[in-house]
């Protein structure tokens, strides 16, 4: 099924050639896509006329079908894209309408030519080929995100800092430093974002690319009261786990607490907090009740798939990560072997390797999320419109609309009848 270099005939889908050049022809849909920042996922067709154009398009994209390793990756992405469509996007009846030539093309470049449909061979082939290529495009973005190749080292360094302030006392966990100890209702860590979730996240927003996924790693801290969430933020800031210099400002979200109202309540009860001999659980609960009567609702959240009922404080932190240079060991071994080879050529090569070997560590920034909630707000994330399950379904429906496009959805309705899409 792999692309065969000795037989470079792309089935009927690649046999048309351009009969003439049109130097003053302008494709206005192309111009609109380039100049208005339209995402590739929102395109309805490609503009590929010939076999040579399909090959050049693939090479410039970064996948050369003439290279066996590239060819293998392309077929793997094709198979994974079909599985994703079948499991998350299409019903069984819809998937059955996908032409065999799209499910198992003779050559991988057939998909590119079918997605253009310059031969007017089949509109159905063109629509399905586009959908498959859109998902393949997202998979390539994920697979070639270099930072994710160091994920184990990243995860270890991110969570190590928080282990300093996470203290277990019997059956209870506390956020604690040498100044304060705040009891936690729940503490959970996201150790990684699963692959289907990454694909859905990249598909549902037009401006999102792999580098914009900020919640590969993260943690959620749940406390009894909203005021304790503010105290927790102060503790994290005091221990330099959150600071102005390592925050992504445009990613800070607060739908949990009206800060102005909270400030007024806090001023009234500050003296009582300061003189409390024990942890002021009841006082903090009283402050929360008073806050509930004076707060305005927050509508700051700009994620269209997050329910208005979802309440949380969310910050995105940038942490400097230091990973081991993966090439250092191999280069050091090669230099050692060259030491035993006489001659100027070996000496010259050894000198070049020594000068280019680089540092033992590779530093870069990595983003992760911290969410803080009170107990009542957390309960709303388990059931109802603010639950994670409901959020994922809204996200899936948005991804479906973008991947299929209006024409393929209309085709399904004409063949299978209307269906409810949320």
CSV table of C-alpha atoms in Angstrom, one decimal:
chain,number,residue,atom,x,y,z
A,1,UNK,CA,0.0,0.0,0.0
A,2,UNK,CA,3.0,2.3,0.3
A,3,UNK,CA,4.0,4.7,-2.5
A,4,UNK,CA,6.0,2.8,-5.0
A,5,UNK,CA,8.8,4.8,-6.5
A,6,UNK,CA,9.3,2.6,-9.5
A,7,UNK,CA,5.6,3.0,-10.6
A,8,UNK,CA,4.7,6.6,-10.2
A,9,UNK,CA,1.3,6.5,-11.8
A,10,UNK,CA,-1.4,7.9,-9.6
A,11,UNK,CA,-4.4,6.0,-10.8
A,12,UNK,CA,-7.1,8.0,-12.8
A,13,UNK,CA,-7.0,10.8,-10.2
A,14,UNK,CA,-3.6,12.2,-11.3
A,15,UNK,CA,-3.7,11.8,-15.1
A,16,UNK,CA,-5.0,15.3,-16.0
A,17,UNK,CA,-2.3,17.8,-16.9
A,18,UNK,CA,-2.6,21.5,-17.4
A,19,UNK,CA,-3.1,22.3,-21.0
A,20,UNK,CA,-2.0,25.9,-20.8
A,21,UNK,CA,-0.5,28.5,-18.5
A,22,UNK,CA,-2.6,31.4,-17.4
A,23,UNK,CA,-0.2,34.1,-16.1
A,24,UNK,CA,-3.0,36.6,-15.2
A,25,UNK,CA,-5.5,34.1,-13.7
A,26,UNK,CA,-6.3,34.8,-10.1
A,27,UNK,CA,-8.0,32.3,-7.8
A,28,UNK,CA,-10.0,34.5,-5.5
A,29,UNK,CA,-10.8,31.7,-3.0
A,30,UNK,CA,-7.0,31.2,-2.7
A,31,UNK,CA,-6.4,34.9,-2.2
A,32,UNK,CA,-9.1,35.0,0.5
A,33,UNK,CA,-7.7,32.0,2.4
A,34,UNK,CA,-4.1,33.4,2.4
A,35,UNK,CA,-5.0,37.0,3.2
A,36,UNK,CA,-7.8,36.5,5.8
A,37,UNK,CA,-6.0,33.9,7.8
A,38,UNK,CA,-8.4,31.1,7.1
A,39,UNK,CA,-7.3,27.8,8.7
A,40,UNK,CA,-6.5,24.8,6.5
A,41,UNK,CA,-9.2,22.9,8.3
A,42,UNK,CA,-11.8,25.3,7.0
A,43,UNK,CA,-10.9,24.9,3.3
A,44,UNK,CA,-13.4,23.0,1.2
A,45,UNK,CA,-11.0,21.9,-1.5
A,46,UNK,CA,-7.3,22.0,-2.6
A,47,UNK,CA,-6.1,23.6,-5.8
A,48,UNK,CA,-4.0,20.7,-7.2
A,49,UNK,CA,-4.3,20.0,-10.9
A,50,UNK,CA,-1.5,17.5,-11.7
A,51,UNK,CA,0.6,14.6,-10.4
A,52,UNK,CA,3.6,16.9,-10.2
A,53,UNK,CA,1.8,19.5,-8.3
A,54,UNK,CA,0.6,16.9,-5.8
A,55,UNK,CA,4.1,15.7,-5.2
A,56,UNK,CA,5.5,19.2,-4.9
A,57,UNK,CA,2.7,20.2,-2.5
A,58,UNK,CA,3.5,17.2,-0.3
A,59,UNK,CA,7.3,17.9,-0.3
A,60,UNK,CA,6.8,21.6,0.6
A,61,UNK,CA,4.4,20.6,3.3
A,62,UNK,CA,7.2,18.5,4.8
A,63,UNK,CA,6.2,14.9,3.7
A,64,UNK,CA,8.1,13.5,0.7
A,65,UNK,CA,6.4,10.3,-0.5
A,66,UNK,CA,9.7,9.3,-2.3
A,67,UNK,CA,11.3,8.9,1.1
A,68,UNK,CA,10.3,5.6,2.8
A,69,UNK,CA,10.2,6.9,6.3
A,70,UNK,CA,8.0,9.9,5.2
A,71,UNK,CA,5.8,7.5,3.2
A,72,UNK,CA,5.3,5.3,6.2
A,73,UNK,CA,4.3,8.3,8.4
A,74,UNK,CA,1.8,9.4,5.8
A,75,UNK,CA,0.1,6.0,5.7
A,76,UNK,CA,0.1,5.8,9.5
A,77,UNK,CA,-1.6,9.2,9.7
A,78,UNK,CA,-4.1,8.2,7.0
A,79,UNK,CA,-5.0,5.1,9.0
A,80,UNK,CA,-5.3,7.0,12.3
A,81,UNK,CA,-7.4,9.7,10.6
A,82,UNK,CA,-9.9,7.2,9.4
A,83,UNK,CA,-10.1,5.6,12.9
A,84,UNK,CA,-10.6,9.1,14.4
A,85,UNK,CA,-13.4,9.9,12.0
A,86,UNK,CA,-15.1,6.6,12.6
A,87,UNK,CA,-14.9,6.9,16.4
A,88,UNK,CA,-15.5,10.6,17.0
A,89,UNK,CA,-16.9,12.3,14.0
A,90,UNK,CA,-19.0,10.0,11.8
A,91,UNK,CA,-21.9,7.7,12.6
A,92,UNK,CA,-21.6,4.1,11.3
A,93,UNK,CA,-24.0,4.9,8.5
A,94,UNK,CA,-22.0,8.0,7.5
A,95,UNK,CA,-18.7,6.2,7.5
A,96,UNK,CA,-20.2,3.5,5.3
A,97,UNK,CA,-20.7,6.2,2.6
A,98,UNK,CA,-16.9,6.9,2.5
A,99,UNK,CA,-15.7,5.7,-0.9
A,100,UNK,CA,-13.2,2.7,-0.9
A,101,UNK,CA,-10.7,4.9,-2.9
A,102,UNK,CA,-10.6,7.3,0.1
A,103,UNK,CA,-10.3,4.5,2.7
A,104,UNK,CA,-7.6,2.6,0.7
A,105,UNK,CA,-6.2,4.9,-2.0
A,106,UNK,CA,-3.7,3.2,-4.4
A,107,UNK,CA,-1.2,5.9,-3.5
A,108,UNK,CA,-1.2,8.5,-0.7
A,109,UNK,CA,-1.1,11.4,-3.1
A,110,UNK,CA,-4.4,10.3,-4.6
A,111,UNK,CA,-6.0,11.9,-1.6
A,112,UNK,CA,-4.5,15.3,-2.5
A,113,UNK,CA,-5.7,15.1,-6.1
A,114,UNK,CA,-9.2,13.8,-5.0
A,115,UNK,CA,-9.5,16.7,-2.6
A,116,UNK,CA,-9.1,19.1,-5.5
A,117,UNK,CA,-11.5,17.3,-7.8
A,118,UNK,CA,-10.3,19.0,-10.9
A,119,UNK,CA,-11.2,15.9,-12.9
A,120,UNK,CA,-14.8,16.3,-11.7
A,121,UNK,CA,-14.6,12.5,-11.0
A,122,UNK,CA,-16.7,12.5,-7.9
A,123,UNK,CA,-17.8,15.3,-5.5
A,124,UNK,CA,-18.3,12.6,-2.9
A,125,UNK,CA,-14.6,11.5,-3.2
A,126,UNK,CA,-13.5,15.2,-3.0
A,127,UNK,CA,-15.5,15.9,0.2
A,128,UNK,CA,-14.4,12.7,2.0
A,129,UNK,CA,-10.7,13.2,0.9
A,130,UNK,CA,-10.8,16.7,2.3
A,131,UNK,CA,-12.1,15.5,5.7
A,132,UNK,CA,-9.4,12.8,5.9
A,133,UNK,CA,-6.6,15.2,5.0
A,134,UNK,CA,-7.8,17.7,7.6
A,135,UNK,CA,-7.4,15.2,10.4
A,136,UNK,CA,-4.1,14.0,8.9
A,137,UNK,CA,-2.9,17.7,9.0
A,138,UNK,CA,-3.7,17.9,12.7
A,139,UNK,CA,-2.0,14.6,13.4
A,140,UNK,CA,1.2,15.9,11.8
A,141,UNK,CA,1.1,19.0,13.9
A,142,UNK,CA,1.0,16.8,17.0
A,143,UNK,CA,3.6,14.3,15.9
A,144,UNK,CA,6.1,17.0,15.0
A,145,UNK,CA,5.8,19.1,18.1
A,146,UNK,CA,9.4,18.7,19.3
A,147,UNK,CA,8.7,19.6,22.9
A,148,UNK,CA,6.5,16.6,23.4
A,149,UNK,CA,9.4,14.3,22.7
A,150,UNK,CA,10.8,15.3,26.1
A,151,UNK,CA,7.5,14.9,27.9
A,152,UNK,CA,8.7,12.6,30.7
A,153,UNK,CA,11.5,15.1,31.7
A,154,UNK,CA,9.0,18.0,31.4
A,155,UNK,CA,6.4,16.4,33.6
A,156,UNK,CA,9.0,15.5,36.3
A,157,UNK,CA,10.3,19.1,36.4
A,158,UNK,CA,6.9,20.7,36.5
A,159,UNK,CA,5.5,18.5,39.3
A,160,UNK,CA,8.6,18.5,41.4
A,161,UNK,CA,8.2,22.2,42.4
A,162,UNK,CA,4.6,21.6,43.6
A,163,UNK,CA,5.6,18.6,45.7
A,164,UNK,CA,7.4,21.0,48.0
A,165,UNK,CA,4.1,22.6,49.1
A,166,UNK,CA,1.8,19.5,48.9
A,167,UNK,CA,1.8,17.9,52.4
A,168,UNK,CA,0.0,14.8,53.5
A,169,UNK,CA,-1.3,14.7,57.1
A,170,UNK,CA,-3.1,11.4,57.7
A,171,UNK,CA,-5.9,11.0,55.1
A,172,UNK,CA,-5.8,14.7,54.3
A,173,UNK,CA,-3.7,16.7,51.9
A,174,UNK,CA,-2.7,20.3,52.5
A,175,UNK,CA,-1.2,23.2,50.5
A,176,UNK,CA,1.4,24.3,53.0
A,177,UNK,CA,4.6,26.3,53.4
A,178,UNK,CA,6.3,27.8,56.5
A,179,UNK,CA,3.6,30.6,56.8
A,180,UNK,CA,0.3,28.8,56.2
A,181,UNK,CA,-1.4,25.4,55.8
A,182,UNK,CA,-4.6,25.3,53.7
A,183,UNK,CA,-6.7,22.1,53.7
A,184,UNK,CA,-7.5,20.7,50.3
A,185,UNK,CA,-10.8,19.0,49.3
A,186,UNK,CA,-9.3,17.6,46.2
A,187,UNK,CA,-6.0,17.7,44.4
A,188,UNK,CA,-5.7,16.2,40.9
A,189,UNK,CA,-2.9,16.3,38.3
A,190,UNK,CA,-3.3,16.0,34.6
A,191,UNK,CA,-0.2,13.9,33.7
A,192,UNK,CA,-0.8,14.2,29.9
A,193,UNK,CA,-3.5,15.0,27.4
A,194,UNK,CA,-4.6,11.9,25.5
A,195,UNK,CA,-4.2,11.9,21.7
A,196,UNK,CA,-7.9,12.1,20.7
A,197,UNK,CA,-8.4,15.0,23.1
A,198,UNK,CA,-5.5,16.8,21.4
A,199,UNK,CA,-6.9,16.2,18.0
A,200,UNK,CA,-10.4,17.5,19.1
A,201,UNK,CA,-8.8,20.6,20.7
A,202,UNK,CA,-6.9,21.4,17.5
A,203,UNK,CA,-9.9,20.8,15.3
A,204,UNK,CA,-12.5,22.8,17.2
A,205,UNK,CA,-10.7,26.2,17.1
A,206,UNK,CA,-9.6,27.8,13.9
A,207,UNK,CA,-6.6,29.6,15.3
A,208,UNK,CA,-5.2,26.7,17.4
A,209,UNK,CA,-2.0,24.8,16.5
A,210,UNK,CA,-0.2,22.2,18.5
A,211,UNK,CA,2.0,24.8,20.2
A,212,UNK,CA,-1.2,26.5,21.6
A,213,UNK,CA,-2.3,23.5,23.7
A,214,UNK,CA,-1.6,24.8,27.2
A,215,UNK,CA,-3.1,21.9,29.2
A,216,UNK,CA,-0.8,19.0,28.3
A,217,UNK,CA,0.0,19.1,32.0
A,218,UNK,CA,-1.9,20.7,34.8
A,219,UNK,CA,-3.3,20.5,38.2
A,220,UNK,CA,-6.6,21.3,39.9
A,221,UNK,CA,-6.8,22.5,43.5
A,222,UNK,CA,-10.2,22.3,45.2
A,223,UNK,CA,-10.8,24.0,48.5
A,224,UNK,CA,-13.8,24.4,50.8
A,225,UNK,CA,-14.3,28.1,50.0
A,226,UNK,CA,-13.5,30.7,47.4
A,227,UNK,CA,-11.5,32.8,49.8
A,228,UNK,CA,-9.2,29.8,50.3
A,229,UNK,CA,-8.6,29.8,46.6
A,230,UNK,CA,-7.2,33.4,46.9
A,231,UNK,CA,-5.1,32.3,49.9
A,232,UNK,CA,-3.8,29.5,47.8
A,233,UNK,CA,-2.8,31.8,45.0
A,234,UNK,CA,-1.0,33.9,47.6
A,235,UNK,CA,0.9,30.8,48.9
A,236,UNK,CA,1.9,29.8,45.4
A,237,UNK,CA,3.1,33.3,44.6
A,238,UNK,CA,5.0,33.4,47.9
A,239,UNK,CA,6.8,30.2,46.9
A,240,UNK,CA,7.5,31.5,43.4
A,241,UNK,CA,5.4,28.8,41.7
A,242,UNK,CA,3.3,31.6,40.3
A,243,UNK,CA,4.8,35.0,39.5
A,244,UNK,CA,4.2,37.9,37.2
A,245,UNK,CA,7.2,36.9,35.2
A,246,UNK,CA,6.2,33.3,34.4
A,247,UNK,CA,2.5,33.8,33.7
A,248,UNK,CA,0.8,34.0,30.3
A,249,UNK,CA,-1.3,37.1,30.9
A,250,UNK,CA,-3.8,36.5,28.1
A,251,UNK,CA,-4.5,33.0,29.5
A,252,UNK,CA,-5.5,34.1,33.0
A,253,UNK,CA,-9.2,33.5,33.6
A,254,UNK,CA,-11.4,34.2,36.6
A,255,UNK,CA,-15.0,33.1,36.6
A,256,UNK,CA,-14.9,32.0,40.2
A,257,UNK,CA,-14.8,35.2,42.3
A,258,UNK,CA,-15.8,38.8,42.0
A,259,UNK,CA,-12.5,40.4,43.2
A,260,UNK,CA,-14.1,43.8,44.1
A,261,UNK,CA,-16.8,42.3,46.2
A,262,UNK,CA,-14.3,39.9,47.7
A,263,UNK,CA,-12.0,42.8,48.7
A,264,UNK,CA,-14.8,44.5,50.5
A,265,UNK,CA,-15.7,41.3,52.4
A,266,UNK,CA,-12.1,40.6,53.2
A,267,UNK,CA,-11.6,44.1,54.7
A,268,UNK,CA,-14.5,43.6,57.1
A,269,UNK,CA,-13.2,40.3,58.4
A,270,UNK,CA,-9.4,40.7,58.1
A,271,UNK,CA,-8.9,41.5,61.8
A,272,UNK,CA,-10.9,38.4,62.8
A,273,UNK,CA,-8.8,36.3,60.5
A,274,UNK,CA,-5.6,37.6,62.0
A,275,UNK,CA,-6.5,36.8,65.6
A,276,UNK,CA,-7.9,33.3,64.9
A,277,UNK,CA,-6.0,30.8,67.0
A,278,UNK,CA,-7.2,27.9,64.9
A,279,UNK,CA,-7.8,27.5,61.2
A,280,UNK,CA,-10.8,29.8,60.6
A,281,UNK,CA,-13.0,27.3,58.7
A,282,UNK,CA,-16.3,28.7,59.9
A,283,UNK,CA,-15.3,32.3,59.4
A,284,UNK,CA,-14.2,31.6,55.8
A,285,UNK,CA,-17.5,29.9,55.1
A,286,UNK,CA,-19.3,32.9,56.5
A,287,UNK,CA,-17.2,35.2,54.2
A,288,UNK,CA,-18.2,33.1,51.2
A,289,UNK,CA,-21.9,33.3,52.1
A,290,UNK,CA,-21.6,37.1,52.3
A,291,UNK,CA,-19.7,37.2,49.1
A,292,UNK,CA,-22.4,35.2,47.3
A,293,UNK,CA,-25.0,38.0,48.1
A,294,UNK,CA,-22.8,40.8,46.8
A,295,UNK,CA,-21.0,39.3,43.8
A,296,UNK,CA,-21.7,40.0,40.2
A,297,UNK,CA,-21.5,37.2,37.7
A,298,UNK,CA,-18.4,36.8,35.6
A,299,UNK,CA,-18.5,36.4,31.9
A,300,UNK,CA,-14.9,36.7,31.2
A,301,UNK,CA,-14.4,33.1,29.9
A,302,UNK,CA,-13.7,33.2,26.2
A,303,UNK,CA,-13.7,29.5,25.4
A,304,UNK,CA,-17.0,29.0,23.5
A,305,UNK,CA,-17.2,25.4,24.6
A,306,UNK,CA,-17.0,26.2,28.3
A,307,UNK,CA,-20.4,26.5,29.9
A,308,UNK,CA,-21.3,29.7,31.6
A,309,UNK,CA,-21.9,27.6,34.8
A,310,UNK,CA,-18.2,26.7,34.9
A,311,UNK,CA,-16.5,28.6,37.7
A,312,UNK,CA,-12.8,28.5,38.3
A,313,UNK,CA,-9.6,30.5,38.5
A,314,UNK,CA,-7.2,29.4,35.8
A,315,UNK,CA,-3.7,30.5,35.2
A,316,UNK,CA,-1.1,29.3,32.6
A,317,UNK,CA,2.4,29.2,33.9
A,318,UNK,CA,5.6,29.1,31.8
A,319,UNK,CA,8.4,27.1,33.3
A,320,UNK,CA,11.9,26.9,32.1
A,321,UNK,CA,12.7,23.3,31.3
A,322,UNK,CA,16.2,21.8,31.0
A,323,UNK,CA,16.3,18.5,29.1
A,324,UNK,CA,19.3,16.3,28.4
A,325,UNK,CA,20.8,16.9,25.0
A,326,UNK,CA,19.7,13.7,23.1
A,327,UNK,CA,22.6,13.9,20.7
A,328,UNK,CA,25.4,14.5,23.3
A,329,UNK,CA,26.0,10.8,24.1
A,330,UNK,CA,26.1,9.7,20.4
A,331,UNK,CA,28.4,12.6,19.4
A,332,UNK,CA,30.7,11.9,22.4
A,333,UNK,CA,31.0,8.3,21.4
A,334,UNK,CA,31.8,9.2,17.8
A,335,UNK,CA,34.5,11.6,18.9
A,336,UNK,CA,36.0,8.9,21.1
A,337,UNK,CA,36.1,6.5,18.1
A,338,UNK,CA,37.7,9.2,15.9
A,339,UNK,CA,40.5,9.6,18.5
A,340,UNK,CA,41.7,6.1,17.5
A,341,UNK,CA,41.7,6.9,13.7
A,342,UNK,CA,44.9,8.5,12.5
A,343,UNK,CA,45.1,11.1,9.7
A,344,UNK,CA,44.2,14.7,9.1
A,345,UNK,CA,40.7,13.9,7.7
A,346,UNK,CA,39.7,12.2,11.0
A,347,UNK,CA,41.3,15.1,13.0
A,348,UNK,CA,39.4,17.7,11.0
A,349,UNK,CA,36.1,15.8,11.5
A,350,UNK,CA,36.8,15.4,15.2
A,351,UNK,CA,37.4,19.2,15.5
A,352,UNK,CA,34.1,20.0,13.8
A,353,UNK,CA,32.2,17.6,16.1
A,354,UNK,CA,33.8,19.1,19.2
A,355,UNK,CA,32.9,22.7,18.0
A,356,UNK,CA,29.3,21.7,17.2
A,357,UNK,CA,28.5,19.3,20.0
A,358,UNK,CA,26.6,22.0,21.9
A,359,UNK,CA,25.6,22.1,25.6
A,360,UNK,CA,24.7,19.1,27.8
A,361,UNK,CA,21.2,20.5,28.3
A,362,UNK,CA,18.6,22.1,26.1
A,363,UNK,CA,16.5,24.8,27.7
A,364,UNK,CA,13.1,25.9,26.6
A,365,UNK,CA,9.8,27.1,28.1
A,366,UNK,CA,6.8,24.9,28.6
A,367,UNK,CA,3.3,26.0,29.5
A,368,UNK,CA,1.0,24.2,32.0
A,369,UNK,CA,-2.3,25.1,33.7
A,370,UNK,CA,-3.3,25.6,37.3
A,371,UNK,CA,-7.0,25.6,38.2
A,372,UNK,CA,-8.5,26.5,41.6
A,373,UNK,CA,-12.1,26.0,42.6
A,374,UNK,CA,-14.1,25.9,45.7
A,375,UNK,CA,-16.0,22.7,46.7
A,376,UNK,CA,-19.4,23.9,45.3
A,377,UNK,CA,-18.0,25.0,42.0
A,378,UNK,CA,-16.2,21.7,41.6
A,379,UNK,CA,-19.4,19.7,42.1
A,380,UNK,CA,-20.9,21.5,39.1
A,381,UNK,CA,-18.1,20.1,36.9
A,382,UNK,CA,-19.2,16.6,37.6
A,383,UNK,CA,-22.7,16.8,36.3
A,384,UNK,CA,-24.8,19.2,34.2
A,385,UNK,CA,-23.8,21.6,31.5
A,386,UNK,CA,-20.6,22.6,33.2
A,387,UNK,CA,-19.4,19.0,33.4
A,388,UNK,CA,-16.4,17.8,31.5
A,389,UNK,CA,-18.5,15.3,29.6
A,390,UNK,CA,-20.8,18.0,28.3
A,391,UNK,CA,-17.8,20.2,27.5
A,392,UNK,CA,-16.2,17.4,25.4
A,393,UNK,CA,-19.5,16.8,23.5
A,394,UNK,CA,-19.8,20.5,22.6
A,395,UNK,CA,-16.2,20.4,21.5
A,396,UNK,CA,-16.8,17.2,19.4
A,397,UNK,CA,-19.8,18.7,17.6
A,398,UNK,CA,-17.8,21.8,16.7
A,399,UNK,CA,-14.9,19.7,15.4
A,400,UNK,CA,-17.5,17.7,13.3
A,401,UNK,CA,-18.8,20.8,11.7
A,402,UNK,CA,-15.3,22.0,10.7
A,403,UNK,CA,-14.0,18.6,9.5
A,404,UNK,CA,-17.0,17.7,7.4
A,405,UNK,CA,-17.9,21.2,6.1
A,406,UNK,CA,-21.3,22.3,5.1
A,407,UNK,CA,-21.4,20.3,1.8
A,408,UNK,CA,-20.6,16.9,3.3
A,409,UNK,CA,-23.2,17.5,6.1
A,410,UNK,CA,-25.8,18.4,3.5
A,411,UNK,CA,-24.9,15.2,1.5
A,412,UNK,CA,-25.4,13.1,4.6
A,413,UNK,CA,-28.8,14.7,5.2
A,414,UNK,CA,-29.8,14.1,1.5
A,415,UNK,CA,-28.9,10.4,1.8
A,416,UNK,CA,-29.6,9.5,5.4
A,417,UNK,CA,-32.2,12.2,6.3
A,418,UNK,CA,-31.9,15.1,8.9
A,419,UNK,CA,-30.1,14.4,12.1
A,420,UNK,CA,-29.7,16.3,15.4
A,421,UNK,CA,-26.2,17.8,15.8
A,422,UNK,CA,-26.7,19.9,18.9
